[in-house]
């Protein structure tokens, strides 16, 4: 990856080094405090399993009373989150980058990227990851490859809890730390339950992602331009006003009708997963998280407002505004369906890819109920 002519499209090692160098330090805690926080997060992650199973009625225990999980729970710092996500990106993007490497010497702009190798791209990606690494509280890594320092399930998958970010937010919001830590664990455990209780879900999403990437038809120079655009915003190099409507999301790389169709399906399923997790964490909350109402109110205000002008500009550029809408729209869908047909009725959503809601049904839950329930129950 260090040679110019034969370098990979992305210097992944440089991406990790850059992100680790520029990521902001976490909140100050003593060594004893850090050990106690890690231990508590592990405890809450374990306790969340039973709470989520009982509320969602998914992943019920077998005859022995056990519900085996082979996906590890890792409490990480910001550099640990960076390393884990670079490994995941590298695995998921491998087919796309191989395709782009094949054509970069024959398309306009390809020579530019070929001259600088993967180093510029690695730096740009590292800058973006340094921004994100201080904001993610937890993550279920669906396609995570295992490594010596970052174990994963046999078929991929691990649950990450980013301890310094959790501590930072609980202090910023001035909420009860033990309640907030359990609340976060409930959300992430719901994601782990979704993928461990629904065997086809991981392969379905991976297939959609690979179909999306397979349709990608952009020249390497365009990709470099988008990444540089993002890094310039992160560094504050864009002139005043350019962060507004003219800023483009990286998702705007979509160029074909087929990709737009795939992206619509992916948006719907991600809205479902995120909204379901939000619904569960608040639904479980009153029984096990006494201050859940206060936490949700403060967290929603923080989520909506961002940390300032630069943060809002980056959200738009990276497509994070769309992710925030996924939480909101998905939670409304889950709540509406559960209120109408109950939790068992909602759980029909996990029957097969055909019972997943469409993007239109996320906005109109009654249409999903009509399609999945009334037809299945023999209603006209």
mmCIF file of C-alpha atoms in Angstrom:
data_model
loop_
_atom_site.group_PDB
_atom_site.id
_atom_site.type_symbol
_atom_site.label_atom_id
_atom_site.label_comp_id
_atom_site.label_asym_id
_atom_site.label_seq_id
_atom_site.Cartn_x
_atom_site.Cartn_y
_atom_site.Cartn_z
ATOM 1 C CA UNK A 1 0.000 0.000 0.000
ATOM 2 C CA UNK A 2 2.996 2.308 0.173
ATOM 3 C CA UNK A 3 4.001 2.152 -3.485
ATOM 4 C CA UNK A 4 2.621 4.793 -5.834
ATOM 5 C CA UNK A 5 1.794 2.840 -8.945
ATOM 6 C CA UNK A 6 0.356 -0.289 -7.349
ATOM 7 C CA UNK A 7 -1.204 1.164 -4.229
ATOM 8 C CA UNK A 8 -4.679 0.232 -3.118
ATOM 9 C CA UNK A 9 -7.505 2.712 -3.561
ATOM 10 C CA UNK A 10 -7.504 3.312 0.195
ATOM 11 C CA UNK A 11 -4.458 3.098 2.453
ATOM 12 C CA UNK A 12 -6.336 1.555 5.364
ATOM 13 C CA UNK A 13 -3.401 1.706 7.777
ATOM 14 C CA UNK A 14 -3.023 5.411 7.083
ATOM 15 C CA UNK A 15 -6.756 5.899 7.620
ATOM 16 C CA UNK A 16 -6.454 4.356 11.093
ATOM 17 C CA UNK A 17 -3.329 6.377 11.906
ATOM 18 C CA UNK A 18 -4.910 9.632 10.750
ATOM 19 C CA UNK A 19 -8.183 9.084 12.588
ATOM 20 C CA UNK A 20 -6.380 8.068 15.779
ATOM 21 C CA UNK A 21 -4.148 11.117 15.599
ATOM 22 C CA UNK A 22 -6.939 13.652 15.076
ATOM 23 C CA UNK A 23 -9.714 12.184 17.222
ATOM 24 C CA UNK A 24 -10.470 14.329 20.232
ATOM 25 C CA UNK A 25 -9.496 13.003 23.656
ATOM 26 C CA UNK A 26 -12.270 11.611 25.796
ATOM 27 C CA UNK A 27 -13.435 12.950 29.158
ATOM 28 C CA UNK A 28 -11.035 12.828 32.072
ATOM 29 C CA UNK A 29 -11.504 9.816 34.320
ATOM 30 C CA UNK A 30 -9.175 8.162 36.777
ATOM 31 C CA UNK A 31 -7.886 4.658 36.182
ATOM 32 C CA UNK A 32 -10.175 3.276 38.881
ATOM 33 C CA UNK A 33 -13.155 5.133 37.409
ATOM 34 C CA UNK A 34 -12.379 3.744 33.963
ATOM 35 C CA UNK A 35 -12.255 0.172 35.282
ATOM 36 C CA UNK A 36 -15.561 0.670 37.096
ATOM 37 C CA UNK A 37 -17.233 2.120 33.984
ATOM 38 C CA UNK A 38 -16.076 -0.765 31.803
ATOM 39 C CA UNK A 39 -17.270 -3.302 34.359
ATOM 40 C CA UNK A 40 -20.645 -1.614 34.658
ATOM 41 C CA UNK A 41 -21.156 -1.475 30.896
ATOM 42 C CA UNK A 42 -20.395 -5.180 30.634
ATOM 43 C CA UNK A 43 -22.870 -5.860 33.445
ATOM 44 C CA UNK A 44 -25.584 -3.773 31.793
ATOM 45 C CA UNK A 45 -24.975 -5.393 28.412
ATOM 46 C CA UNK A 46 -25.522 -8.808 29.988
ATOM 47 C CA UNK A 47 -28.628 -7.687 31.883
ATOM 48 C CA UNK A 48 -30.066 -6.123 28.733
ATOM 49 C CA UNK A 49 -30.338 -9.514 27.037
ATOM 50 C CA UNK A 50 -33.180 -10.704 29.275
ATOM 51 C CA UNK A 51 -34.929 -7.328 29.265
ATOM 52 C CA UNK A 52 -34.919 -7.115 25.464
ATOM 53 C CA UNK A 53 -35.991 -10.739 24.991
ATOM 54 C CA UNK A 54 -38.933 -10.311 27.364
ATOM 55 C CA UNK A 55 -40.136 -7.073 25.797
ATOM 56 C CA UNK A 56 -39.666 -7.970 22.122
ATOM 57 C CA UNK A 57 -40.644 -11.649 22.461
ATOM 58 C CA UNK A 58 -37.730 -12.432 20.148
ATOM 59 C CA UNK A 59 -34.889 -14.930 20.697
ATOM 60 C CA UNK A 60 -36.805 -16.879 23.323
ATOM 61 C CA UNK A 61 -34.828 -19.413 25.429
ATOM 62 C CA UNK A 62 -34.645 -23.011 24.228
ATOM 63 C CA UNK A 63 -35.634 -26.117 26.213
ATOM 64 C CA UNK A 64 -32.597 -25.707 28.458
ATOM 65 C CA UNK A 65 -33.496 -22.104 29.237
ATOM 66 C CA UNK A 66 -30.516 -20.759 27.301
ATOM 67 C CA UNK A 67 -30.398 -18.288 24.448
ATOM 68 C CA UNK A 68 -26.862 -18.642 23.076
ATOM 69 C CA UNK A 69 -25.065 -15.565 21.757
ATOM 70 C CA UNK A 70 -21.843 -15.980 19.856
ATOM 71 C CA UNK A 71 -21.451 -12.257 19.251
ATOM 72 C CA UNK A 72 -18.993 -10.726 21.716
ATOM 73 C CA UNK A 73 -19.552 -7.476 23.603
ATOM 74 C CA UNK A 74 -16.519 -5.172 23.444
ATOM 75 C CA UNK A 75 -16.141 -2.019 25.534
ATOM 76 C CA UNK A 76 -13.770 0.161 23.503
ATOM 77 C CA UNK A 77 -12.236 3.623 23.474
ATOM 78 C CA UNK A 78 -12.327 5.945 20.458
ATOM 79 C CA UNK A 79 -9.246 4.465 18.735
ATOM 80 C CA UNK A 80 -10.717 1.000 19.290
ATOM 81 C CA UNK A 81 -13.934 2.057 17.549
ATOM 82 C CA UNK A 82 -11.872 3.442 14.661
ATOM 83 C CA UNK A 83 -9.925 0.205 14.189
ATOM 84 C CA UNK A 84 -13.092 -1.881 14.314
ATOM 85 C CA UNK A 85 -14.911 0.242 11.736
ATOM 86 C CA UNK A 86 -11.984 0.422 9.333
ATOM 87 C CA UNK A 87 -11.895 -3.379 9.366
ATOM 88 C CA UNK A 88 -15.615 -3.482 8.624
ATOM 89 C CA UNK A 89 -15.390 -0.882 5.852
ATOM 90 C CA UNK A 90 -12.515 -2.747 4.272
ATOM 91 C CA UNK A 91 -14.527 -5.972 4.144
ATOM 92 C CA UNK A 92 -17.760 -4.425 2.821
ATOM 93 C CA UNK A 93 -16.139 -2.108 0.269
ATOM 94 C CA UNK A 94 -13.677 -4.634 -1.123
ATOM 95 C CA UNK A 95 -15.725 -5.466 -4.272
ATOM 96 C CA UNK A 96 -16.321 -1.786 -5.094
ATOM 97 C CA UNK A 97 -12.695 -0.788 -4.604
ATOM 98 C CA UNK A 98 -11.499 -3.719 -6.702
ATOM 99 C CA UNK A 99 -13.808 -2.565 -9.482
ATOM 100 C CA UNK A 100 -12.518 0.994 -9.250
ATOM 101 C CA UNK A 101 -8.895 -0.146 -9.225
ATOM 102 C CA UNK A 102 -9.499 -1.997 -12.475
ATOM 103 C CA UNK A 103 -10.779 1.090 -14.233
ATOM 104 C CA UNK A 104 -8.872 3.967 -12.631
ATOM 105 C CA UNK A 105 -6.160 3.963 -15.297
ATOM 106 C CA UNK A 106 -8.645 4.147 -18.174
ATOM 107 C CA UNK A 107 -11.209 6.734 -17.049
ATOM 108 C CA UNK A 108 -10.952 10.519 -16.652
ATOM 109 C CA UNK A 109 -9.580 11.345 -13.231
ATOM 110 C CA UNK A 110 -8.182 7.888 -12.705
ATOM 111 C CA UNK A 111 -4.618 8.992 -13.387
ATOM 112 C CA UNK A 112 -4.830 11.576 -10.613
ATOM 113 C CA UNK A 113 -5.805 9.042 -8.009
ATOM 114 C CA UNK A 114 -3.306 6.576 -9.370
ATOM 115 C CA UNK A 115 -0.501 9.116 -8.952
ATOM 116 C CA UNK A 116 -1.160 9.715 -5.299
ATOM 117 C CA UNK A 117 -2.071 6.118 -4.579
ATOM 118 C CA UNK A 118 -4.314 5.357 -1.637
ATOM 119 C CA UNK A 119 -2.647 7.800 0.696
ATOM 120 C CA UNK A 120 -4.808 10.836 0.035
ATOM 121 C CA UNK A 121 -7.934 8.710 0.256
ATOM 122 C CA UNK A 122 -6.666 7.151 3.478
ATOM 123 C CA UNK A 123 -6.109 10.574 5.020
ATOM 124 C CA UNK A 124 -9.548 11.798 3.929
ATOM 125 C CA UNK A 125 -11.254 8.707 5.338
ATOM 126 C CA UNK A 126 -9.252 9.050 8.552
ATOM 127 C CA UNK A 127 -10.443 12.633 8.985
ATOM 128 C CA UNK A 128 -14.063 11.565 8.647
ATOM 129 C CA UNK A 129 -13.617 8.715 11.121
ATOM 130 C CA UNK A 130 -11.982 11.054 13.622
ATOM 131 C CA UNK A 131 -15.151 13.155 13.512
ATOM 132 C CA UNK A 132 -17.484 10.197 13.947
ATOM 133 C CA UNK A 133 -15.420 8.439 16.622
ATOM 134 C CA UNK A 134 -16.336 10.981 19.293
ATOM 135 C CA UNK A 135 -20.079 10.735 18.583
ATOM 136 C CA UNK A 136 -21.018 7.050 18.462
ATOM 137 C CA UNK A 137 -22.224 5.636 21.787
ATOM 138 C CA UNK A 138 -22.585 2.037 20.689
ATOM 139 C CA UNK A 139 -22.806 -0.057 17.562
ATOM 140 C CA UNK A 140 -23.689 -3.552 16.477
ATOM 141 C CA UNK A 141 -21.161 -4.331 13.763
ATOM 142 C CA UNK A 142 -23.033 -6.662 11.458
ATOM 143 C CA UNK A 143 -20.212 -7.477 9.044
ATOM 144 C CA UNK A 144 -17.242 -7.301 11.385
ATOM 145 C CA UNK A 145 -14.304 -9.562 10.525
ATOM 146 C CA UNK A 146 -12.553 -11.117 13.499
ATOM 147 C CA UNK A 147 -9.006 -10.179 14.449
ATOM 148 C CA UNK A 148 -6.688 -10.934 17.341
ATOM 149 C CA UNK A 149 -7.578 -7.731 19.195
ATOM 150 C CA UNK A 150 -11.195 -7.461 17.989
ATOM 151 C CA UNK A 151 -13.038 -10.799 18.176
ATOM 152 C CA UNK A 152 -16.271 -11.337 16.259
ATOM 153 C CA UNK A 153 -18.840 -14.048 15.742
ATOM 154 C CA UNK A 154 -18.116 -16.860 13.319
ATOM 155 C CA UNK A 155 -20.408 -15.320 10.693
ATOM 156 C CA UNK A 156 -19.383 -11.758 11.566
ATOM 157 C CA UNK A 157 -20.847 -9.474 14.171
ATOM 158 C CA UNK A 158 -19.871 -7.867 17.463
ATOM 159 C CA UNK A 159 -21.387 -5.319 19.812
ATOM 160 C CA UNK A 160 -19.301 -2.238 20.582
ATOM 161 C CA UNK A 161 -19.858 0.135 23.500
ATOM 162 C CA UNK A 162 -17.738 3.290 23.260
ATOM 163 C CA UNK A 163 -17.091 4.074 26.920
ATOM 164 C CA UNK A 164 -15.639 7.625 26.665
ATOM 165 C CA UNK A 165 -18.523 8.790 24.477
ATOM 166 C CA UNK A 166 -21.123 7.384 26.848
ATOM 167 C CA UNK A 167 -19.450 9.159 29.775
ATOM 168 C CA UNK A 168 -19.166 12.386 27.789
ATOM 169 C CA UNK A 169 -22.872 12.455 26.916
ATOM 170 C CA UNK A 170 -24.122 11.493 30.368
ATOM 171 C CA UNK A 171 -22.087 14.359 31.836
ATOM 172 C CA UNK A 172 -23.219 16.798 29.163
ATOM 173 C CA UNK A 173 -26.885 15.921 29.698
ATOM 174 C CA UNK A 174 -26.473 15.796 33.491
ATOM 175 C CA UNK A 175 -28.430 12.563 33.765
ATOM 176 C CA UNK A 176 -28.057 9.677 36.202
ATOM 177 C CA UNK A 177 -24.998 7.771 34.908
ATOM 178 C CA UNK A 178 -26.117 4.243 35.824
ATOM 179 C CA UNK A 179 -29.516 4.746 34.204
ATOM 180 C CA UNK A 180 -28.011 6.253 31.062
ATOM 181 C CA UNK A 181 -25.495 3.429 30.630
ATOM 182 C CA UNK A 182 -28.208 0.779 30.907
ATOM 183 C CA UNK A 183 -30.441 2.754 28.521
ATOM 184 C CA UNK A 184 -27.699 2.800 25.870
ATOM 185 C CA UNK A 185 -27.070 -0.927 26.358
ATOM 186 C CA UNK A 186 -30.760 -1.675 25.808
ATOM 187 C CA UNK A 187 -30.609 0.002 22.392
ATOM 188 C CA UNK A 188 -27.515 -1.868 21.271
ATOM 189 C CA UNK A 189 -28.698 -5.190 22.679
ATOM 190 C CA UNK A 190 -31.870 -4.788 20.617
ATOM 191 C CA UNK A 191 -29.725 -4.613 17.485
ATOM 192 C CA UNK A 192 -27.832 -7.729 18.532
ATOM 193 C CA UNK A 193 -31.136 -9.515 19.151
ATOM 194 C CA UNK A 194 -32.464 -8.469 15.748
ATOM 195 C CA UNK A 195 -29.587 -10.164 13.958
ATOM 196 C CA UNK A 196 -29.233 -13.222 16.190
ATOM 197 C CA UNK A 197 -32.970 -13.968 16.305
ATOM 198 C CA UNK A 198 -33.560 -13.397 12.575
ATOM 199 C CA UNK A 199 -31.055 -15.651 10.762
ATOM 200 C CA UNK A 200 -31.740 -14.327 7.254
ATOM 201 C CA UNK A 201 -31.428 -10.638 8.125
ATOM 202 C CA UNK A 202 -27.651 -10.307 7.889
ATOM 203 C CA UNK A 203 -27.406 -12.016 4.493
ATOM 204 C CA UNK A 204 -30.331 -9.982 3.179
ATOM 205 C CA UNK A 205 -28.750 -6.655 4.115
ATOM 206 C CA UNK A 206 -25.340 -7.719 2.856
ATOM 207 C CA UNK A 207 -26.891 -8.745 -0.438
ATOM 208 C CA UNK A 208 -28.584 -5.359 -0.787
ATOM 209 C CA UNK A 209 -25.354 -3.514 0.006
ATOM 210 C CA UNK A 210 -23.348 -5.539 -2.492
ATOM 211 C CA UNK A 211 -26.037 -5.013 -5.155
ATOM 212 C CA UNK A 212 -25.854 -1.287 -4.469
ATOM 213 C CA UNK A 213 -22.062 -1.254 -4.721
ATOM 214 C CA UNK A 214 -22.158 -3.433 -7.812
ATOM 215 C CA UNK A 215 -24.242 -0.779 -9.587
ATOM 216 C CA UNK A 216 -21.792 1.986 -8.688
ATOM 217 C CA UNK A 217 -20.321 3.587 -11.775
ATOM 218 C CA UNK A 218 -18.232 6.549 -10.671
ATOM 219 C CA UNK A 219 -14.717 7.444 -11.649
ATOM 220 C CA UNK A 220 -12.043 7.499 -8.933
ATOM 221 C CA UNK A 221 -11.548 11.236 -9.360
ATOM 222 C CA UNK A 222 -15.163 11.869 -8.395
ATOM 223 C CA UNK A 223 -14.772 9.778 -5.244
ATOM 224 C CA UNK A 224 -11.644 11.719 -4.317
ATOM 225 C CA UNK A 225 -13.511 14.992 -4.875
ATOM 226 C CA UNK A 226 -16.317 13.929 -2.494
ATOM 227 C CA UNK A 227 -13.906 12.810 0.205
ATOM 228 C CA UNK A 228 -11.898 16.024 -0.061
ATOM 229 C CA UNK A 229 -15.141 17.998 0.138
ATOM 230 C CA UNK A 230 -15.954 16.267 3.407
ATOM 231 C CA UNK A 231 -12.488 16.792 4.852
ATOM 232 C CA UNK A 232 -12.533 20.499 3.934
ATOM 233 C CA UNK A 233 -15.778 20.956 5.824
ATOM 234 C CA UNK A 234 -14.326 19.097 8.793
ATOM 235 C CA UNK A 235 -11.298 21.372 8.804
ATOM 236 C CA UNK A 236 -13.434 24.500 8.416
ATOM 237 C CA UNK A 237 -11.835 25.256 5.056
ATOM 238 C CA UNK A 238 -15.088 25.866 3.181
ATOM 239 C CA UNK A 239 -16.056 29.517 2.791
ATOM 240 C CA UNK A 240 -18.935 30.810 4.911
ATOM 241 C CA UNK A 241 -22.273 29.703 3.514
ATOM 242 C CA UNK A 242 -21.082 26.726 1.471
ATOM 243 C CA UNK A 243 -22.183 24.306 4.155
ATOM 244 C CA UNK A 244 -25.846 24.953 3.288
ATOM 245 C CA UNK A 245 -27.979 23.603 0.502
ATOM 246 C CA UNK A 246 -25.050 23.277 -1.904
ATOM 247 C CA UNK A 247 -23.274 20.730 0.294
ATOM 248 C CA UNK A 248 -23.769 17.221 -1.003
ATOM 249 C CA UNK A 249 -24.133 14.041 0.966
ATOM 250 C CA UNK A 250 -21.761 11.193 0.155
ATOM 251 C CA UNK A 251 -24.947 9.224 -0.494
ATOM 252 C CA UNK A 252 -25.412 11.481 -3.525
ATOM 253 C CA UNK A 253 -22.950 9.196 -5.330
ATOM 254 C CA UNK A 254 -26.088 7.285 -6.354
ATOM 255 C CA UNK A 255 -26.342 7.622 -10.110
ATOM 256 C CA UNK A 256 -28.637 4.916 -11.447
ATOM 257 C CA UNK A 257 -32.341 4.089 -11.081
ATOM 258 C CA UNK A 258 -31.348 0.638 -9.808
ATOM 259 C CA UNK A 259 -29.284 2.173 -7.031
ATOM 260 C CA UNK A 260 -32.085 4.494 -6.012
ATOM 261 C CA UNK A 261 -34.415 1.512 -5.766
ATOM 262 C CA UNK A 262 -31.925 -0.446 -3.654
ATOM 263 C CA UNK A 263 -31.249 2.574 -1.463
ATOM 264 C CA UNK A 264 -34.982 2.938 -0.849
ATOM 265 C CA UNK A 265 -35.147 -0.642 0.434
ATOM 266 C CA UNK A 266 -32.050 -0.168 2.582
ATOM 267 C CA UNK A 267 -33.450 3.054 4.029
ATOM 268 C CA UNK A 268 -36.653 1.242 4.970
ATOM 269 C CA UNK A 269 -34.925 -1.656 6.709
ATOM 270 C CA UNK A 270 -32.495 0.632 8.555
ATOM 271 C CA UNK A 271 -35.421 2.804 9.680
ATOM 272 C CA UNK A 272 -37.090 -0.346 10.971
ATOM 273 C CA UNK A 273 -34.005 -1.520 12.865
ATOM 274 C CA UNK A 274 -33.192 1.858 14.410
ATOM 275 C CA UNK A 275 -36.803 2.692 15.218
ATOM 276 C CA UNK A 276 -37.326 -0.733 16.780
ATOM 277 C CA UNK A 277 -34.268 -0.234 18.990
ATOM 278 C CA UNK A 278 -35.487 3.201 20.109
ATOM 279 C CA UNK A 279 -38.956 1.805 20.819
ATOM 280 C CA UNK A 280 -37.543 -1.066 22.865
ATOM 281 C CA UNK A 281 -35.111 1.023 24.922
ATOM 282 C CA UNK A 282 -37.933 3.349 25.948
ATOM 283 C CA UNK A 283 -40.465 0.541 26.380
ATOM 284 C CA UNK A 284 -38.215 -1.417 28.710
ATOM 285 C CA UNK A 285 -37.070 1.770 30.392
ATOM 286 C CA UNK A 286 -39.775 2.521 32.980
ATOM 287 C CA UNK A 287 -39.310 -0.834 34.717
ATOM 288 C CA UNK A 288 -35.514 -0.845 34.842
ATOM 289 C CA UNK A 289 -34.410 2.748 34.100
ATOM 290 C CA UNK A 290 -36.237 5.035 36.556
ATOM 291 C CA UNK A 291 -35.165 8.276 34.863
ATOM 292 C CA UNK A 292 -35.884 7.131 31.304
ATOM 293 C CA UNK A 293 -38.326 9.986 30.565
ATOM 294 C CA UNK A 294 -35.770 12.623 31.539
ATOM 295 C CA UNK A 295 -33.026 10.868 29.576
ATOM 296 C CA UNK A 296 -35.133 10.608 26.421
ATOM 297 C CA UNK A 297 -36.224 14.243 26.558
ATOM 298 C CA UNK A 298 -32.678 15.549 26.972
ATOM 299 C CA UNK A 299 -31.207 13.104 24.471
ATOM 300 C CA UNK A 300 -33.749 13.998 21.795
ATOM 301 C CA UNK A 301 -32.909 17.688 22.129
ATOM 302 C CA UNK A 302 -29.211 16.919 21.827
ATOM 303 C CA UNK A 303 -29.733 14.603 18.843
ATOM 304 C CA UNK A 304 -31.816 17.208 17.008
ATOM 305 C CA UNK A 305 -29.639 20.236 17.634
ATOM 306 C CA UNK A 306 -26.133 18.869 17.099
ATOM 307 C CA UNK A 307 -23.082 20.529 18.571
ATOM 308 C CA UNK A 308 -22.979 23.627 16.358
ATOM 309 C CA UNK A 309 -22.765 24.920 12.804
ATOM 310 C CA UNK A 310 -19.861 22.702 11.783
ATOM 311 C CA UNK A 311 -21.523 19.647 13.261
ATOM 312 C CA UNK A 312 -24.712 20.358 11.309
ATOM 313 C CA UNK A 313 -22.726 20.865 8.085
ATOM 314 C CA UNK A 314 -20.975 17.529 8.525
ATOM 315 C CA UNK A 315 -24.243 15.804 9.278
ATOM 316 C CA UNK A 316 -25.621 16.987 5.949
ATOM 317 C CA UNK A 317 -22.496 16.072 4.019
ATOM 318 C CA UNK A 318 -22.205 12.591 5.524
ATOM 319 C CA UNK A 319 -25.906 11.878 5.255
ATOM 320 C CA UNK A 320 -26.328 11.753 9.051
ATOM 321 C CA UNK A 321 -29.504 13.819 8.805
ATOM 322 C CA UNK A 322 -31.032 10.839 7.023
ATOM 323 C CA UNK A 323 -29.998 8.582 9.909
ATOM 324 C CA UNK A 324 -31.711 10.884 12.406
ATOM 325 C CA UNK A 325 -34.881 10.644 10.355
ATOM 326 C CA UNK A 326 -34.551 6.860 10.443
ATOM 327 C CA UNK A 327 -34.741 6.885 14.244
ATOM 328 C CA UNK A 328 -37.816 9.123 14.217
ATOM 329 C CA UNK A 329 -39.740 7.571 11.340
ATOM 330 C CA UNK A 330 -38.867 4.010 12.297
ATOM 331 C CA UNK A 331 -39.953 4.483 15.908
ATOM 332 C CA UNK A 332 -43.279 5.906 14.767
ATOM 333 C CA UNK A 333 -43.793 2.894 12.494
ATOM 334 C CA UNK A 334 -43.009 0.360 15.226
ATOM 335 C CA UNK A 335 -45.168 2.140 17.793
ATOM 336 C CA UNK A 336 -48.144 2.424 15.439
ATOM 337 C CA UNK A 337 -47.977 -1.242 14.412
ATOM 338 C CA UNK A 338 -47.476 -2.521 17.978
ATOM 339 C CA UNK A 339 -50.421 -0.462 19.225
ATOM 340 C CA UNK A 340 -52.637 -1.825 16.447
ATOM 341 C CA UNK A 341 -51.682 -5.533 16.348
ATOM 342 C CA UNK A 342 -49.536 -6.098 19.442
ATOM 343 C CA UNK A 343 -45.915 -7.156 19.731
ATOM 344 C CA UNK A 344 -46.498 -10.608 18.285
ATOM 345 C CA UNK A 345 -48.310 -9.011 15.384
ATOM 346 C CA UNK A 346 -45.434 -6.607 14.850
ATOM 347 C CA UNK A 347 -42.973 -9.512 14.902
ATOM 348 C CA UNK A 348 -44.397 -10.766 11.628
ATOM 349 C CA UNK A 349 -42.048 -8.175 10.155
ATOM 350 C CA UNK A 350 -39.213 -10.661 10.767
ATOM 351 C CA UNK A 351 -40.832 -13.527 8.807
ATOM 352 C CA UNK A 352 -38.935 -12.958 5.537
ATOM 353 C CA UNK A 353 -37.590 -10.168 3.331
ATOM 354 C CA UNK A 354 -41.083 -9.978 1.807
ATOM 355 C CA UNK A 355 -42.587 -8.871 5.133
ATOM 356 C CA UNK A 356 -40.139 -6.022 5.688
ATOM 357 C CA UNK A 357 -41.815 -2.625 5.305
ATOM 358 C CA UNK A 358 -41.200 -0.591 2.195
ATOM 359 C CA UNK A 359 -40.034 3.000 2.419
ATOM 360 C CA UNK A 360 -43.610 4.106 1.746
ATOM 361 C CA UNK A 361 -44.973 1.777 4.452
ATOM 362 C CA UNK A 362 -42.575 3.190 7.043
ATOM 363 C CA UNK A 363 -44.429 6.484 6.570
ATOM 364 C CA UNK A 364 -47.844 4.741 6.451
ATOM 365 C CA UNK A 365 -47.878 1.834 8.944
ATOM 366 C CA UNK A 366 -51.524 1.055 8.154
ATOM 367 C CA UNK A 367 -50.454 0.054 4.634
ATOM 368 C CA UNK A 368 -47.999 -2.502 6.044
ATOM 369 C CA UNK A 369 -50.661 -3.875 8.376
ATOM 370 C CA UNK A 370 -53.062 -4.183 5.464
ATOM 371 C CA UNK A 371 -50.490 -5.965 3.296
ATOM 372 C CA UNK A 372 -49.031 -8.336 5.863
ATOM 373 C CA UNK A 373 -51.866 -8.956 8.327
ATOM 374 C CA UNK A 374 -55.125 -8.671 6.484
ATOM 375 C CA UNK A 375 -53.956 -10.725 3.515
ATOM 376 C CA UNK A 376 -52.354 -13.334 5.774
ATOM 377 C CA UNK A 377 -55.508 -13.504 7.903
ATOM 378 C CA UNK A 378 -57.741 -13.884 4.862
ATOM 379 C CA UNK A 379 -59.293 -10.431 4.965
ATOM 380 C CA UNK A 380 -60.400 -8.972 1.610
#
